Amino acid sequence: MKILHRNKRKFHYALFDKKEPIKDEYGNESGEYKVLYKTPKLMRANISAATGEAQIEQFGSSLLYDKVIITDNLSCPIDEHSVLCIDSPPVYDADGNLIYDYVVKRVAKSLNTISYAVSKVDVS
């Protein structure tokens, strides 16, 4: 079954780029890393309002997530390392870090669609 175009909502996704070591004031590596993401891209897909019984069975009963995104674009590059801006547009903080509001928890591919279980996060 195809996804209706009128049910698709706009959101942005950013793919994982690399991990960069954090350095202290003397230029020494601190042992911690800063995660960098590629430039956010606009996409349209069907986004559920909230979790439900049907989605819980789809991804398993132990996975906690807030929404499900379903797309019929089988070449969609979003994976478990991607971050999403669904409820707010992508913005950057003073240090140049992307502020996002959802992370991808699980990807479920079928013959005609891809479903993404996503969870809300608080990134500041």
PDB file of C-alpha atoms in Angstrom, residues 14-16 35 37 59 63 76-84 100 102-109 114-119:
ATOM      1  CA  ALA A  14      20.889  14.815   9.624  1.00  0.00           C
ATOM      2  CA  LEU A  15      23.138  11.830   8.992  1.00  0.00           C
ATOM      3  CA  PHE A  16      26.074  10.942  11.250  1.00  0.00           C
ATOM      4  CA  VAL A  35      29.582  13.890  17.485  1.00  0.00           C
ATOM      5  CA  TYR A  37      26.369  15.483  11.782  1.00  0.00           C
ATOM      6  CA  PHE A  59       9.292  -3.087  16.605  1.00  0.00           C
ATOM      7  CA  LEU A  63      11.549  -0.731  22.682  1.00  0.00           C
ATOM      8  CA  CYS A  76      16.048   6.783   2.198  1.00  0.00           C
ATOM      9  CA  PRO A  77      19.468   7.065   3.910  1.00  0.00           C
ATOM     10  CA  ILE A  78      18.168   7.514   7.496  1.00  0.00           C
ATOM     11  CA  ASP A  79      19.592   4.926   9.925  1.00  0.00           C
ATOM     12  CA  GLU A  80      19.987   4.381  13.687  1.00  0.00           C
ATOM     13  CA  HIS A  81      22.774   6.982  13.841  1.00  0.00           C
ATOM     14  CA  SER A  82      20.677   9.795  12.336  1.00  0.00           C
ATOM     15  CA  VAL A  83      19.025  12.651  14.220  1.00  0.00           C
ATOM     16  CA  LEU A  84      15.761  14.382  13.323  1.00  0.00           C
ATOM     17  CA  TYR A 100      17.679  18.295  17.211  1.00  0.00           C
ATOM     18  CA  TYR A 102      14.394  13.206  17.931  1.00  0.00           C
ATOM     19  CA  VAL A 103      16.742  10.266  17.482  1.00  0.00           C
ATOM     20  CA  VAL A 104      16.119   7.113  15.461  1.00  0.00           C
ATOM     21  CA  LYS A 105      15.766   4.049  17.696  1.00  0.00           C
ATOM     22  CA  ARG A 106      15.021   1.324  15.157  1.00  0.00           C
ATOM     23  CA  VAL A 107      14.574   0.843  11.403  1.00  0.00           C
ATOM     24  CA  ALA A 108      12.156  -1.742   9.985  1.00  0.00           C
ATOM     25  CA  LYS A 109      12.265  -2.290   6.223  1.00  0.00           C
ATOM     26  CA  ILE A 114      10.515   1.734   5.684  1.00  0.00           C
ATOM     27  CA  SER A 115       9.346   2.418   9.258  1.00  0.00           C
ATOM     28  CA  TYR A 116      11.439   4.353  11.774  1.00  0.00           C
ATOM     29  CA  ALA A 117      10.793   4.260  15.522  1.00  0.00           C
ATOM     30  CA  VAL A 118      11.928   7.638  16.913  1.00  0.00           C
ATOM     31  CA  SER A 119      12.256   9.000  20.449  1.00  0.00           C
TER      32      SER A 119
END
